[in-house]
């Protein structure tokens, strides 16, 4: 009698454990592995090696710079569903062609700006892929670039290019005309060591990810140095910087997302349990969602995770 009761008890315990695990898997983690609480959707695509993305809120379209196909891939967003639309550009060294598309932005008029690391040029296209102009070639004159990694757009019609190997920032207008450059190699204020990205907030402040100096440098709209921050030595090797419409700063550093303002870190966001498997590439915010671009190093797939903003 005792053995029968013991067996029944054990079976009930096992069933409860299975039901509890199923509840956690499907209702907390959304039925997907590798996704933290708060991630609501997850999309992956084969043959995608993403380096950056941008979102056009008017057309509700994502543009992803893809190092696998050497093109820009356009995706539509509809009711939280992301679907492939078309590839823009092709591999090559000519006009409208790419060898290593590395960063991408979209302006308020739906024009797309693609930065090529290998060809050291910036390309402006319409949303159908028609090339309007190109700026830059490899070199160190004022109209040259050297392995640039990031671009940022301000609200009044200027583009800032992180001219990485030249250790400077290049400013041009939306017609591709050179405006100015600032910075040089070094560790002092107004100097850079492999700057990798630029972002501009609503007040016109220019934030530069000064990667090898482990800091963010801040300038006014006339490129006058204001200050720099490393968030009390908590910032290491910042690679990407994004500023949302409410001036919240998101920094990608050492495969972690840092949410901050100019004075302090507000939160550390780790959207993956397995940080070795997933490489965080870029981030943006639209409405009440964070869109996190990533690459799965095991399956060799690129994807976007959608997380509700905390």
Coordinates of C-alpha atoms in Angstrom, one line a residue:
X1 CA 0.0 0.0 0.0
X2 CA 2.8 2.4 1.0
X3 CA 4.7 1.7 -2.3
X4 CA 1.5 2.5 -4.3
X5 CA 1.0 5.8 -2.6
X6 CA 4.6 6.7 -3.0
X7 CA 4.5 5.9 -6.7
X8 CA 1.4 8.0 -7.3
X9 CA 2.9 10.9 -5.3
X10 CA 6.0 10.8 -7.5
X11 CA 4.0 10.8 -10.7
X12 CA 2.0 13.8 -9.5
X13 CA 5.2 15.6 -8.6
X14 CA 6.7 14.9 -12.1
X15 CA 3.5 16.1 -13.8
X16 CA 3.5 19.3 -11.8
X17 CA 7.2 19.9 -12.7
X18 CA 6.4 19.3 -16.5
X19 CA 3.4 21.6 -16.3
X20 CA 5.5 24.3 -14.5
X21 CA 8.3 24.1 -17.1
X22 CA 5.8 24.3 -19.9
X23 CA 4.2 27.4 -18.4
X24 CA 7.6 29.1 -18.0
X25 CA 8.7 28.2 -21.5
X26 CA 5.6 29.3 -23.4
X27 CA 4.1 32.1 -21.3
X28 CA 7.3 33.7 -19.9
X29 CA 9.8 33.1 -22.6
X30 CA 7.3 33.1 -25.5
X31 CA 8.2 29.5 -26.5
X32 CA 11.6 30.5 -27.8
X33 CA 15.0 29.8 -26.3
X34 CA 17.7 32.5 -25.8
X35 CA 15.2 35.3 -25.2
X36 CA 14.8 37.2 -22.0
X37 CA 11.6 38.3 -20.4
X38 CA 10.2 41.3 -22.2
X39 CA 11.0 40.1 -25.7
X40 CA 7.7 39.8 -27.5
X41 CA 8.7 38.8 -31.0
X42 CA 11.7 37.2 -32.7
X43 CA 12.5 37.1 -36.4
X44 CA 15.5 35.4 -38.1
X45 CA 16.6 35.1 -41.7
X46 CA 19.1 32.9 -43.3
X47 CA 21.9 34.4 -45.5
X48 CA 21.9 37.6 -43.5
X49 CA 25.0 38.9 -41.9
X50 CA 23.8 42.3 -40.6
X51 CA 26.0 45.2 -39.7
X52 CA 23.4 47.9 -39.0
X53 CA 19.8 48.9 -39.6
X54 CA 17.5 51.9 -39.8
X55 CA 13.8 52.3 -39.6
X56 CA 11.5 54.6 -41.7
X57 CA 8.5 55.3 -39.6
X58 CA 6.5 56.8 -42.5
X59 CA 6.9 53.8 -44.8
X60 CA 7.2 51.4 -41.8
X61 CA 10.2 49.8 -43.4
X62 CA 13.5 48.5 -42.0
X63 CA 16.7 48.8 -44.0
X64 CA 19.4 46.3 -43.0
X65 CA 23.0 46.6 -44.2
X66 CA 23.9 43.0 -45.1
X67 CA 27.6 42.0 -45.3
X68 CA 26.6 38.5 -46.7
X69 CA 25.0 39.7 -49.9
X70 CA 26.8 43.1 -50.0
X71 CA 23.4 44.8 -50.4
X72 CA 20.8 46.7 -48.3
X73 CA 17.8 44.5 -47.6
X74 CA 14.4 46.2 -47.1
X75 CA 11.7 44.7 -44.8
X76 CA 8.2 45.8 -44.1
X77 CA 6.7 46.1 -40.6
X78 CA 3.0 45.3 -40.3
X79 CA 1.2 44.5 -37.1
X80 CA 4.5 43.3 -35.5
X81 CA 5.3 41.1 -38.5
X82 CA 8.5 41.8 -40.4
X83 CA 8.7 40.6 -44.0
X84 CA 11.4 40.8 -46.6
X85 CA 10.6 43.1 -49.5
X86 CA 13.6 43.7 -51.8
X87 CA 17.4 43.9 -51.9
X88 CA 18.9 47.3 -52.9
X89 CA 22.3 47.6 -54.5
X90 CA 24.8 44.9 -55.4
X91 CA 28.3 43.8 -54.8
X92 CA 31.0 45.7 -56.6
X93 CA 33.2 48.8 -56.6
X94 CA 31.0 51.0 -58.8
X95 CA 28.3 53.6 -58.2
X96 CA 25.5 52.1 -56.0
X97 CA 27.6 49.0 -55.4
X98 CA 29.0 47.8 -52.0
X99 CA 31.8 45.7 -50.7
X100 CA 31.2 46.1 -46.9
X101 CA 28.1 48.1 -46.1
X102 CA 28.6 49.0 -42.4
X103 CA 26.1 51.6 -41.3
X104 CA 22.8 53.0 -42.5
X105 CA 20.4 55.8 -41.7
X106 CA 17.1 57.1 -43.1
X107 CA 16.1 60.8 -43.0
X108 CA 12.6 62.3 -42.6
X109 CA 12.1 62.5 -46.4
X110 CA 12.7 58.7 -46.8
X111 CA 16.2 59.0 -48.2
X112 CA 18.6 56.2 -47.3
X113 CA 22.3 56.7 -46.5
X114 CA 24.6 53.7 -46.6
X115 CA 28.2 53.8 -45.4
X116 CA 30.6 51.3 -46.9
X117 CA 33.6 50.5 -44.7
X118 CA 35.7 48.8 -47.3
X119 CA 35.1 51.4 -50.1
X120 CA 35.3 54.3 -47.7
X121 CA 32.2 56.0 -49.1
X122 CA 28.7 57.2 -48.2
X123 CA 25.9 56.6 -50.7
X124 CA 22.6 58.4 -50.7
X125 CA 19.6 56.6 -52.3
X126 CA 15.9 57.0 -52.5
X127 CA 13.8 54.3 -51.0
X128 CA 13.7 52.4 -54.3
X129 CA 17.5 52.2 -54.4
X130 CA 18.2 55.0 -57.0
X131 CA 21.6 56.5 -56.3
X132 CA 21.5 60.3 -55.8
X133 CA 25.2 60.9 -54.9
X134 CA 28.3 59.3 -53.3
X135 CA 30.8 61.0 -51.0
X136 CA 34.3 59.9 -50.3
X137 CA 37.0 57.5 -51.3
X138 CA 39.9 56.0 -49.4
X139 CA 42.4 58.7 -48.2
X140 CA 43.0 61.4 -45.7
X141 CA 42.1 64.7 -47.4
X142 CA 39.0 66.6 -46.2
X143 CA 36.8 64.9 -48.8
X144 CA 38.2 61.4 -48.2
X145 CA 37.4 58.7 -45.7
X146 CA 39.3 55.8 -44.3
X147 CA 37.3 52.7 -43.2
X148 CA 34.4 54.7 -41.7
X149 CA 32.2 52.8 -39.3
X150 CA 29.3 55.0 -38.3
X151 CA 27.0 57.9 -39.3
X152 CA 24.5 60.1 -37.6
X153 CA 22.0 62.6 -38.8
X154 CA 20.9 65.8 -37.1
X155 CA 17.5 67.6 -37.3
X156 CA 18.7 70.5 -39.5
X157 CA 20.2 68.7 -42.5
X158 CA 23.7 67.5 -41.7
X159 CA 25.4 64.1 -41.7
X160 CA 28.2 63.2 -39.3
X161 CA 30.6 60.4 -40.3
X162 CA 32.8 58.5 -37.9
X163 CA 36.0 58.5 -40.1
X164 CA 37.5 55.7 -38.1
X165 CA 41.0 55.2 -39.4
X166 CA 41.5 58.9 -39.8
X167 CA 40.4 59.4 -36.2
X168 CA 38.1 62.3 -37.0
X169 CA 34.5 63.3 -37.6
X170 CA 33.5 64.5 -41.1
X171 CA 30.4 66.7 -41.5
X172 CA 28.6 67.0 -44.8
X173 CA 25.1 68.3 -45.8
X174 CA 22.3 66.3 -47.3
X175 CA 23.4 67.1 -50.8
X176 CA 26.8 65.5 -50.2
X177 CA 28.7 68.8 -49.9
X178 CA 31.7 68.9 -47.4
X179 CA 31.1 71.2 -44.5
X180 CA 33.8 70.6 -41.9
X181 CA 35.9 68.0 -40.0
X182 CA 37.1 67.9 -36.5
X183 CA 39.3 65.8 -34.3
X184 CA 42.6 64.0 -34.6
X185 CA 44.3 60.9 -33.1
X186 CA 44.9 61.0 -29.4
X187 CA 43.6 60.6 -25.9
X188 CA 42.9 64.3 -25.0
X189 CA 39.5 66.0 -25.3
X190 CA 38.7 66.7 -29.0
X191 CA 40.9 63.7 -30.0
X192 CA 39.8 60.2 -30.9
X193 CA 41.1 56.7 -31.1
X194 CA 39.1 54.7 -33.7
X195 CA 35.7 56.5 -33.4
X196 CA 33.1 54.0 -34.5
X197 CA 29.7 55.8 -34.4
X198 CA 28.0 59.2 -34.1
X199 CA 24.5 60.2 -32.9
X200 CA 22.8 63.6 -32.5
X201 CA 20.2 64.4 -29.9
X202 CA 17.1 66.7 -30.3
X203 CA 19.1 69.7 -28.9
X204 CA 21.9 69.3 -31.5
X205 CA 24.5 67.8 -29.2
X206 CA 26.8 65.4 -31.1
X207 CA 27.8 62.2 -29.3
X208 CA 30.8 60.3 -30.6
X209 CA 31.6 56.7 -29.6
X210 CA 35.4 57.1 -29.0
X211 CA 35.9 53.4 -29.0
X212 CA 39.6 52.8 -28.1
X213 CA 39.5 55.6 -25.5
X214 CA 36.5 53.8 -23.8
X215 CA 34.4 56.9 -23.7
X216 CA 31.6 59.0 -25.3
X217 CA 32.7 62.5 -26.3
X218 CA 30.0 65.3 -26.5
X219 CA 30.1 68.4 -28.7
X220 CA 27.7 71.2 -29.5
X221 CA 26.2 71.7 -32.9
X222 CA 29.2 73.8 -33.9
X223 CA 31.6 70.9 -33.0
X224 CA 32.8 72.7 -29.8
X225 CA 33.9 70.2 -27.2
X226 CA 31.6 70.1 -24.2
X227 CA 32.7 67.1 -22.1
X228 CA 33.2 63.3 -22.2
X229 CA 32.0 60.5 -20.1
X230 CA 33.0 56.9 -19.5
X231 CA 30.2 56.5 -16.8
X232 CA 32.7 56.2 -14.0
X233 CA 34.9 53.7 -15.9
X234 CA 31.9 51.4 -16.6
X235 CA 32.1 51.9 -20.4
X236 CA 34.5 49.7 -22.4
X237 CA 34.9 49.8 -26.2
X238 CA 31.6 51.4 -27.3
X239 CA 30.8 50.3 -30.8
X240 CA 27.3 51.7 -31.5
X241 CA 25.4 54.7 -30.1
X242 CA 21.7 55.4 -30.8
X243 CA 19.6 58.3 -29.4
X244 CA 15.8 57.9 -29.3
X245 CA 13.3 60.7 -29.8
X246 CA 13.1 61.3 -26.1
X247 CA 16.9 61.6 -25.9
X248 CA 17.5 58.3 -24.2
X249 CA 21.0 57.0 -25.1
X250 CA 21.5 53.4 -26.0
X251 CA 25.2 52.2 -26.3
X252 CA 26.3 48.8 -27.5
X253 CA 29.6 47.9 -25.9
X254 CA 31.1 44.5 -25.3
X255 CA 28.0 42.7 -26.6
X256 CA 25.8 44.5 -24.0
X257 CA 23.2 47.3 -24.4
X258 CA 23.6 50.3 -22.0
X259 CA 20.7 52.6 -21.5
X260 CA 21.8 56.0 -20.2
X261 CA 21.6 59.7 -20.3
X262 CA 24.6 62.0 -20.5
X263 CA 25.3 61.8 -16.8
X264 CA 24.7 58.2 -15.7
X265 CA 23.8 54.6 -16.7
X266 CA 20.2 53.9 -16.2
X267 CA 20.1 50.2 -17.0
X268 CA 22.1 47.4 -18.5
X269 CA 20.0 45.4 -21.0
X270 CA 21.1 41.8 -21.8
X271 CA 18.5 40.4 -24.2
X272 CA 20.2 37.0 -24.5
X273 CA 21.0 34.3 -22.0
X274 CA 23.8 32.9 -24.2
X275 CA 25.9 36.0 -24.9
X276 CA 28.5 33.9 -26.7
X277 CA 26.0 32.6 -29.3
X278 CA 24.3 35.9 -30.1
X279 CA 26.2 39.0 -31.2
X280 CA 24.3 42.3 -30.7
X281 CA 24.7 44.5 -33.8
X282 CA 22.5 47.5 -33.5
X283 CA 19.4 48.9 -31.7
X284 CA 16.6 51.4 -32.3
X285 CA 13.3 52.4 -30.7
X286 CA 9.9 53.0 -32.3
X287 CA 6.7 53.6 -30.4
X288 CA 7.0 51.5 -27.2
X289 CA 9.3 48.8 -28.6
X290 CA 13.0 48.3 -28.8
X291 CA 14.3 46.6 -32.0
X292 CA 17.5 44.7 -31.5
X293 CA 19.5 43.6 -34.5
X294 CA 21.7 40.5 -33.9
X295 CA 23.6 37.7 -35.5
X296 CA 23.4 34.1 -34.3
X297 CA 27.0 32.9 -34.5
X298 CA 26.0 29.2 -34.4
X299 CA 23.2 29.1 -37.0
X300 CA 24.7 31.9 -39.0
X301 CA 21.4 33.7 -39.2
X302 CA 20.7 37.4 -38.7
X303 CA 17.6 38.5 -36.8
X304 CA 15.6 41.2 -35.0
X305 CA 14.3 40.8 -31.5
X306 CA 11.5 43.1 -30.4
X307 CA 11.3 44.0 -26.8
X308 CA 8.8 46.1 -24.9
X309 CA 10.4 49.2 -23.5
X310 CA 10.7 49.0 -19.7

